[in-house]
Short mmCIF file of C-alpha atoms and ligand atoms in Angstrom, two decimals:
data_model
loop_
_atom_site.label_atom_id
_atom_site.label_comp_id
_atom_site.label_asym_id
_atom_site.label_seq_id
_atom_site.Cartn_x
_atom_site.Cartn_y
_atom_site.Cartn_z
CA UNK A 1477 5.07 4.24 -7.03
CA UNK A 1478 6.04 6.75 -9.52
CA UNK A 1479 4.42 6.36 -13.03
CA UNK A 1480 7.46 5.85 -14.51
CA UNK A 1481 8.56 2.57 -12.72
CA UNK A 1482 5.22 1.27 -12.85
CA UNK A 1483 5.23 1.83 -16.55
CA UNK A 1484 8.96 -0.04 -16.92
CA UNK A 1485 7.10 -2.91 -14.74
CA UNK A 1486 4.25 -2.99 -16.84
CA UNK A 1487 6.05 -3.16 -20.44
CA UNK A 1488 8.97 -6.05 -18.64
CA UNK A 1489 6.60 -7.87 -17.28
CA UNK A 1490 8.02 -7.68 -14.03
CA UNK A 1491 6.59 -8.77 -10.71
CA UNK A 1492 5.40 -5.68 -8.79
CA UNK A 1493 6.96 -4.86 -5.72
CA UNK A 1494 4.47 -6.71 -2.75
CA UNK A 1495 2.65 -8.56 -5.22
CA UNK A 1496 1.49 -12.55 -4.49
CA UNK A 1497 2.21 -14.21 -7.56
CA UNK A 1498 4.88 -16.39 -8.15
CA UNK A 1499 8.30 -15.07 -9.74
CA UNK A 1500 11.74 -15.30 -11.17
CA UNK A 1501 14.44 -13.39 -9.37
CA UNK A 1502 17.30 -13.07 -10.70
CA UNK A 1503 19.91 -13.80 -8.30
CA UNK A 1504 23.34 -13.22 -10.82
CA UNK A 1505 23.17 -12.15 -14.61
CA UNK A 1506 27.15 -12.28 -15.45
CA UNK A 1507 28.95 -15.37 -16.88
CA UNK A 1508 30.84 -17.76 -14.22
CA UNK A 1509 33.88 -15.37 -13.70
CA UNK A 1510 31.80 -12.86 -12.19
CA UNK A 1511 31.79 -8.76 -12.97
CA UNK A 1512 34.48 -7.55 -12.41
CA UNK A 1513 36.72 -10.65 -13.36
CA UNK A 1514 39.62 -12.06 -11.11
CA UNK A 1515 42.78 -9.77 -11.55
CA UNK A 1516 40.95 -8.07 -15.34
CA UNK A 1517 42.35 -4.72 -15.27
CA UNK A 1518 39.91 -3.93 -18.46
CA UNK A 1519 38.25 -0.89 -17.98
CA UNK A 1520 34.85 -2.61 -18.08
CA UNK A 1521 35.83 -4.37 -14.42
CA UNK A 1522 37.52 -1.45 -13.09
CA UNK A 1523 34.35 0.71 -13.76
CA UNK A 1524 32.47 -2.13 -11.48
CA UNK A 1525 35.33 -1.90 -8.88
CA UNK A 1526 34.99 1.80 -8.94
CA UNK A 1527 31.55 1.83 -8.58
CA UNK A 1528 30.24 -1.46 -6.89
CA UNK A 1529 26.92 -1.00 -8.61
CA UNK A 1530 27.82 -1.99 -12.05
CA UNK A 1531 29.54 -5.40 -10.45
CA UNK A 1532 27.41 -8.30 -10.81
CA UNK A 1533 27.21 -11.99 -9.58
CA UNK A 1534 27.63 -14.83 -11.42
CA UNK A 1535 24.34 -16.19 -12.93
CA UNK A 1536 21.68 -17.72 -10.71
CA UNK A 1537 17.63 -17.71 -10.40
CA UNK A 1538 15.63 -18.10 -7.83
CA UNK A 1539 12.00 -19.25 -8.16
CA UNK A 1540 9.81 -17.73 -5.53
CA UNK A 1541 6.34 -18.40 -4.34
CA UNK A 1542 5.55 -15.43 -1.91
CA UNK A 1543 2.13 -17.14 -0.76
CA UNK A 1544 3.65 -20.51 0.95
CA UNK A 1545 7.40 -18.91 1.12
CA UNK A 1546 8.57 -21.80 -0.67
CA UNK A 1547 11.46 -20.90 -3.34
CA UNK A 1548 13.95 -22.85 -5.47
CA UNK A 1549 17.44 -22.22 -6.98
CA UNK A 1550 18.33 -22.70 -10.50
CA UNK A 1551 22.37 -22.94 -10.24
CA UNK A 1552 24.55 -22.69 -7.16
CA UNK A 1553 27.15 -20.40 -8.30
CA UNK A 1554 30.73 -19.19 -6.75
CA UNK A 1555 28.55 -15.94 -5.44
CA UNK A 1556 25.83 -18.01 -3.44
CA UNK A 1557 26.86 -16.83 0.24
CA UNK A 1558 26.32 -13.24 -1.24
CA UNK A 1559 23.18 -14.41 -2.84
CA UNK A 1560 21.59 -16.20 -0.04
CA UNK A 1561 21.64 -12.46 1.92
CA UNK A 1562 20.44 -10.62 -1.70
CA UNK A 1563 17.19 -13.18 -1.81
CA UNK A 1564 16.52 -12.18 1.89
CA UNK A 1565 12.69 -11.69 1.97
CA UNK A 1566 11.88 -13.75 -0.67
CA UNK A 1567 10.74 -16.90 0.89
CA UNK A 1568 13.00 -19.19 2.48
CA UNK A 1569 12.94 -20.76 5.91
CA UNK A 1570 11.58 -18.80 9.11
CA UNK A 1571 14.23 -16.49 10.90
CA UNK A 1572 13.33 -18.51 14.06
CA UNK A 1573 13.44 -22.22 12.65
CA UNK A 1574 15.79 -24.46 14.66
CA UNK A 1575 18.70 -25.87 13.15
CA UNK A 1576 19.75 -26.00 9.18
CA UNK A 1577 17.12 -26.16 7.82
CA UNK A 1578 17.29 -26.41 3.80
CA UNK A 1579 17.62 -23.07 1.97
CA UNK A 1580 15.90 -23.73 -0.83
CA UNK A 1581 12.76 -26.10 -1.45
CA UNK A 1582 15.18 -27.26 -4.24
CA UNK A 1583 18.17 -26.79 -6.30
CA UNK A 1584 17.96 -27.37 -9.96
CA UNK A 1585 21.30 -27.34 -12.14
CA UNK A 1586 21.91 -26.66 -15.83
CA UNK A 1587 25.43 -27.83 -16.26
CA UNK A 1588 28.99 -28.88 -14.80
CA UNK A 1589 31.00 -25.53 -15.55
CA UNK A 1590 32.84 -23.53 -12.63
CA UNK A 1591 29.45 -20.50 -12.29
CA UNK A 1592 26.70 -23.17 -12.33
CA UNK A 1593 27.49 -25.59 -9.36
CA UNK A 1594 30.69 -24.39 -7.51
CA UNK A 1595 28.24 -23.09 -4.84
CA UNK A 1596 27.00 -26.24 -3.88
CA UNK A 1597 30.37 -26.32 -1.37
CA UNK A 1598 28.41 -23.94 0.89
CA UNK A 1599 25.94 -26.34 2.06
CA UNK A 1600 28.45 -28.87 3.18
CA UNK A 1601 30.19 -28.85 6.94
CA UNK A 1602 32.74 -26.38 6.69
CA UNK A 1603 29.69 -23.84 5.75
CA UNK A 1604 26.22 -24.07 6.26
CA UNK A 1605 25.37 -27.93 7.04
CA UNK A 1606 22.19 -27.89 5.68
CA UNK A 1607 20.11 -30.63 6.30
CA UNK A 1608 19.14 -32.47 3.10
CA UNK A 1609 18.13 -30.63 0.23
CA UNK A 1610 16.73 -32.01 -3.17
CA UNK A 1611 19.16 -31.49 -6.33
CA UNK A 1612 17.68 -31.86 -9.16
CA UNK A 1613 20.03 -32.85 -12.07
CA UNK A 1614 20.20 -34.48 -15.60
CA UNK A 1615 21.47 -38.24 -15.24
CA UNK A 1616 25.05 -37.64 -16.50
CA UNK A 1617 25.20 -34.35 -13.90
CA UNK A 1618 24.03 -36.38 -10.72
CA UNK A 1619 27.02 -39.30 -11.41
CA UNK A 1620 29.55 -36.86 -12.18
CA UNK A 1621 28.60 -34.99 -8.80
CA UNK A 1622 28.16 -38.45 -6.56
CA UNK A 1623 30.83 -40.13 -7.81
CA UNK A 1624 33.48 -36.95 -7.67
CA UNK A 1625 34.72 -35.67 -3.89
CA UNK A 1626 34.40 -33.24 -2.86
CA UNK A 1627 30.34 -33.38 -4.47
CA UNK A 1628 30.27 -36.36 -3.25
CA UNK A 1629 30.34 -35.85 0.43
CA UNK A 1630 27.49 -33.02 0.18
CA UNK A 1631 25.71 -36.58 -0.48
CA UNK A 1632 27.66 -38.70 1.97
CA UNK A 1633 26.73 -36.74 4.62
CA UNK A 1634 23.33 -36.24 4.04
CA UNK A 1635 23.28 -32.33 3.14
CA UNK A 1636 21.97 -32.72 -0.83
CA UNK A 1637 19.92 -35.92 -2.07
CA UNK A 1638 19.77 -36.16 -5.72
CA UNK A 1639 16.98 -36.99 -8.04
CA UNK A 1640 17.00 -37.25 -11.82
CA UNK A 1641 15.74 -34.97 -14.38
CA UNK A 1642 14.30 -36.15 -17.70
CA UNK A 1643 14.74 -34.32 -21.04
CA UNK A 1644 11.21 -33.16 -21.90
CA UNK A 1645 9.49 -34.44 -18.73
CA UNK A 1646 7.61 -31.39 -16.36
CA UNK A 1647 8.75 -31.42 -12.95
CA UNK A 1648 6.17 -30.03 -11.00
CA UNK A 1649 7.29 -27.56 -8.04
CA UNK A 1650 3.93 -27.01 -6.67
CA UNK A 1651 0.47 -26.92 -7.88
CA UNK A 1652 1.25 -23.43 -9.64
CA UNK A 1653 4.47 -23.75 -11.50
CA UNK A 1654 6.61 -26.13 -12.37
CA UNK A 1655 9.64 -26.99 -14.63
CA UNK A 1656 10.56 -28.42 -17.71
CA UNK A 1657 14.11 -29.15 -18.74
CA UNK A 1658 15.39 -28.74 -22.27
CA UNK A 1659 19.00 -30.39 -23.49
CA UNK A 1660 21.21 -27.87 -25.17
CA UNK A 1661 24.31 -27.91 -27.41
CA UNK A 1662 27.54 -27.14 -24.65
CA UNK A 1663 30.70 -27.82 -24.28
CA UNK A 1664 30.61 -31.13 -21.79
CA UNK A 1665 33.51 -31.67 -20.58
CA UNK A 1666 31.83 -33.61 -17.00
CA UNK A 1667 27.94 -33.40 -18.15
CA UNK A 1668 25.33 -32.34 -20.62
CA UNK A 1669 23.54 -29.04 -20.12
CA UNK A 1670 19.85 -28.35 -19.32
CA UNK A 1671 17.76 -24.79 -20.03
CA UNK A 1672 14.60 -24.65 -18.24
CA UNK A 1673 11.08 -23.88 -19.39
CA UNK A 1674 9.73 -22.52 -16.08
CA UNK A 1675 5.74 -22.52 -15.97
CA UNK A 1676 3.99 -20.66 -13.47
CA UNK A 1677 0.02 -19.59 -13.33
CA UNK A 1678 0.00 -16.73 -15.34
CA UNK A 1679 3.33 -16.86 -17.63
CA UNK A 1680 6.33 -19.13 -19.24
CA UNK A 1681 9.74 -17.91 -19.08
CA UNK A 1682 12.60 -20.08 -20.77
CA UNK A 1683 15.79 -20.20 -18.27
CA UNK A 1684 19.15 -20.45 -20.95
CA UNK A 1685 21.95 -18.90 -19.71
CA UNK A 1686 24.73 -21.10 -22.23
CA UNK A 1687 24.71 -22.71 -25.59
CA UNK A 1688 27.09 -22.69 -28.42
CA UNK A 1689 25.13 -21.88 -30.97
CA UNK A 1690 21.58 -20.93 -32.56
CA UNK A 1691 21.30 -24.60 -34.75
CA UNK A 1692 19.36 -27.13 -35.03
CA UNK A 1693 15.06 -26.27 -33.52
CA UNK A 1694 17.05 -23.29 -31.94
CA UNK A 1695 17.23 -21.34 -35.31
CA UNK A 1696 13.38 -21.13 -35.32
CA UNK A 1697 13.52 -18.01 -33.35
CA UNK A 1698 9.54 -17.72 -34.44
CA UNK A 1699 8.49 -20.88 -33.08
CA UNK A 1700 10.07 -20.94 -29.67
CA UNK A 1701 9.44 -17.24 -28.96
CA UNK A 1702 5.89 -18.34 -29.54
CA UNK A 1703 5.81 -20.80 -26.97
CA UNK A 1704 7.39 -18.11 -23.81
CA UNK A 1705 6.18 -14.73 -22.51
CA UNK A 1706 10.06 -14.11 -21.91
CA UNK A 1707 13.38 -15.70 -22.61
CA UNK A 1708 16.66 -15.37 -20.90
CA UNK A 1709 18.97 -16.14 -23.28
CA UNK A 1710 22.78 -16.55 -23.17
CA UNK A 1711 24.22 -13.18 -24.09
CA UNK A 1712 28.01 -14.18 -23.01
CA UNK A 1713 29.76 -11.99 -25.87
CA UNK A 1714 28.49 -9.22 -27.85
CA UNK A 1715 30.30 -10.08 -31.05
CA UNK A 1716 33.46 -11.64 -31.90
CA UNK A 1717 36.05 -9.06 -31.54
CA UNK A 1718 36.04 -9.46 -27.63
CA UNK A 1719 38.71 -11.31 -26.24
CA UNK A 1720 42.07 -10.30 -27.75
CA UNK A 1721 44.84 -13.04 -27.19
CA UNK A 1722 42.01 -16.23 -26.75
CA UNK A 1723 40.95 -18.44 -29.12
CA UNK A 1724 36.88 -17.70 -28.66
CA UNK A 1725 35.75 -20.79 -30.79
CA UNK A 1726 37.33 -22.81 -28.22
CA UNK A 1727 34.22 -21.16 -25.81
CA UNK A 1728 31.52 -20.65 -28.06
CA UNK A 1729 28.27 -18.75 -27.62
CA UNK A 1730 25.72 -16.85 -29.62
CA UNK A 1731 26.91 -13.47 -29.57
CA UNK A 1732 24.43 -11.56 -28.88
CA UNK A 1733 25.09 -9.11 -32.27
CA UNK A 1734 23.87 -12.59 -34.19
CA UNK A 1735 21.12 -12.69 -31.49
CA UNK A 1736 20.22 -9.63 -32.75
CA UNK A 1737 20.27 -10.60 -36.32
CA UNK A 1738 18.06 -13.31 -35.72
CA UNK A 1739 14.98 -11.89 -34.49
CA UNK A 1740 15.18 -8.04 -36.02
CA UNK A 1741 12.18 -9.45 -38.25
CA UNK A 1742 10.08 -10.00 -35.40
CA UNK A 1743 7.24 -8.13 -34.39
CA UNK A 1744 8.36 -5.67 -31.67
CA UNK A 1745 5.88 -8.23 -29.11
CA UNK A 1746 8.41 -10.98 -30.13
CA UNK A 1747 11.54 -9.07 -29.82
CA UNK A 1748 10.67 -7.57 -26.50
CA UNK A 1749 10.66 -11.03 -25.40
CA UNK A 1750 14.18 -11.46 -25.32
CA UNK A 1751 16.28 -10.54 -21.94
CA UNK A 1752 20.32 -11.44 -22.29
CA UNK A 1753 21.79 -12.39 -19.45
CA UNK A 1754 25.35 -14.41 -18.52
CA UNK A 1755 27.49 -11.53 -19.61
CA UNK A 1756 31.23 -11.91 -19.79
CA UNK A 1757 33.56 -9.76 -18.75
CA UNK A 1758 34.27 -8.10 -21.58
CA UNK A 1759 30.67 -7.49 -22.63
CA UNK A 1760 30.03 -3.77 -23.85
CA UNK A 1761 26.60 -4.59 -22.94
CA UNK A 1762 27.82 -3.96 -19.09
CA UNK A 1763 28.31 -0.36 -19.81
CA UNK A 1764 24.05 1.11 -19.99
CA UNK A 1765 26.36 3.66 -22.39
CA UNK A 1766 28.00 2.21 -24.52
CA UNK A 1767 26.82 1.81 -28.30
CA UNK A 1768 26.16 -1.71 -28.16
CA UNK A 1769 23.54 -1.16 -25.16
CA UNK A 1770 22.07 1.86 -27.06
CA UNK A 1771 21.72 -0.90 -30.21
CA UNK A 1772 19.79 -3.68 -27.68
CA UNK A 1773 17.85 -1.24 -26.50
CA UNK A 1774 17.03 -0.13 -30.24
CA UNK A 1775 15.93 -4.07 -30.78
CA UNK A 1776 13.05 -4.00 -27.97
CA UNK A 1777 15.31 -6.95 -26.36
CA UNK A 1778 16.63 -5.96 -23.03
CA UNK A 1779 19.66 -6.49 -20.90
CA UNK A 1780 18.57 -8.59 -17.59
CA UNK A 1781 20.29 -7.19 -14.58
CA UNK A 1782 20.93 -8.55 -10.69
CA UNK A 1783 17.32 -8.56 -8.99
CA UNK A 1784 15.44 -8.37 -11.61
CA UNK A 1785 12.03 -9.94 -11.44
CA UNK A 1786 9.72 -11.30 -13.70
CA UNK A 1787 6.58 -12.69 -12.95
CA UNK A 1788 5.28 -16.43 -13.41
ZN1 ZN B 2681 28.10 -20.48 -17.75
ZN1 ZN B 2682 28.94 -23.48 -19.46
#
């Protein structure tokens, strides 16, 4: 590997390429839309549909344990057929196994909006037919899912069962990592919203891809940095001069110029901490060139891209 990859690996804290330990891929970094956006004729999305390698899927992780093959999803966005052929190799049932079997050990959801859950449609019977997989979901996400067609025949017919996650209470995936959700500040319009505080042996890595605002324990940036060896953090908007013609505190989010703000008093070990992911659209931060990726890169905080890995 040349010394210059390695070296990136080594300062992210990314999982080497071939290594055994248990990591976080990251399946989709851009907000639900997608990158480019549905009939945007910005010049941010026609620079992705010029050049395909700039577009980016809509949010999703994907927890993998390379030792037993088992792996879990966090969110089962619009993107997951494309995603379930991007995670090839990393765990996931046999290439010979008989049947449907489940693609995932488990599916773990943050929250009822259109990039988070939408996938779930390609495990019913006009796609995949998997046989049953466990969702795990807050309380107020599993009704609104069993008691809402079409969600509700993913259940009906035996293709998801649903168990209930509690605020604050680990979940543990296997005897190496496990799970711990966190309630957030969202819009909830059909749920509440969940981040996840993902443990594995080695590291903690804190799963946020939307909130409204820093308030509240949030605006401790020094005590919660403290408690993760990386944070993906919702970095929808760079500031608020980004969607002419919409009313943005109708969709808020941290942008991630107050992000910035926030933890510029930080020792660089803090600061380096901090990956933004769920990028809209209209995100400068899309464009490695632009100023506003020149000034997170100035930070020591990082923009999170599609396959990126960090380890657990
Ligand atoms: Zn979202
Ligand atoms: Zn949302």
């Amino acid at each position: 590997m040349p010394t210059r990859i390695l070296l990136a690996l080594l300062l992210s804290g990314c999982a080497a390429p071939g290594s055994t330990s248990p990591y976080l891929l990251l399946l989709g970094t851009a907000q639900d839309g997608g990158y480019p956006q549905i009939a945007c004729r910005q010049p941010l999305c026609e620079a992705a549909r010029a050049d395909k390698n700039l577009a980016r899927h809509v949010v999703s992780g994907l927890i993998v344990d390379p030792q037993s093959g088992s792996r879990w999803l966090i969110d089962a966005s619009p993107d997951l057929r494309a995603q379930v052929e991007f995670a090839r190799g990393h765990g996931g049932p046999a290439a010979a196994a008989k049947g449907r079997p489940p693609l995932f050990d488990g599916i773990l959801l943050t929250h009822a909006h259109m990039g988070h859950y939408a996938g779930l449609l390609q495990l019913g019977r006009e796609a995949y037919g998997s046989q049953t997989t466990p969702l795990y979901t807050s309380a107020s996400m599993g009704r609104y899912l069993r008691d809402n067609g079409p969600w509700s025949l993913l259940f009906d017919a035996g293709h998801l069962s649903q168990l209930d996650l509690k605020a604050g209470e680990t979940l543990q995936l296997s005897p190496t990592i496990s799970v711990m959700p966190i309630p957030v500040a969202h819009r909830g319009e059909f749920s509440d919203t969940l981040a996840f505080a993902i443990q594995g042996p080695e590291r903690r890595v804190l799963y946020l891809p939307d909130i409204d605002r820093w308030d509240g324990a949030w605006l401790d940036f020094a005590a919660w940095l403290a408690e993760f060896d990386a944070v993906l953090v919702d970095g929808t908007f760079f500031d608020g001069n980004e969607l002419p013609g919409r009313d943005m505190s109708k969709i808020p989010h941290p942008p991630i110029a107050s992000t910035l703000k926030a933890i510029e008093n930080l020792p660089e070990s803090e600061r380096s901490k901090v990956i933004f992911f769920h990028l809209n659209h209209s995100n400068p931060v899309l464009d490695p060139d632009s100023p506003q990726s020149a000034r997170v890169r100035a930070s020591g905080a990082r923009v999170a891209w599609d396959g990126m890995q960090i380890e657990l």
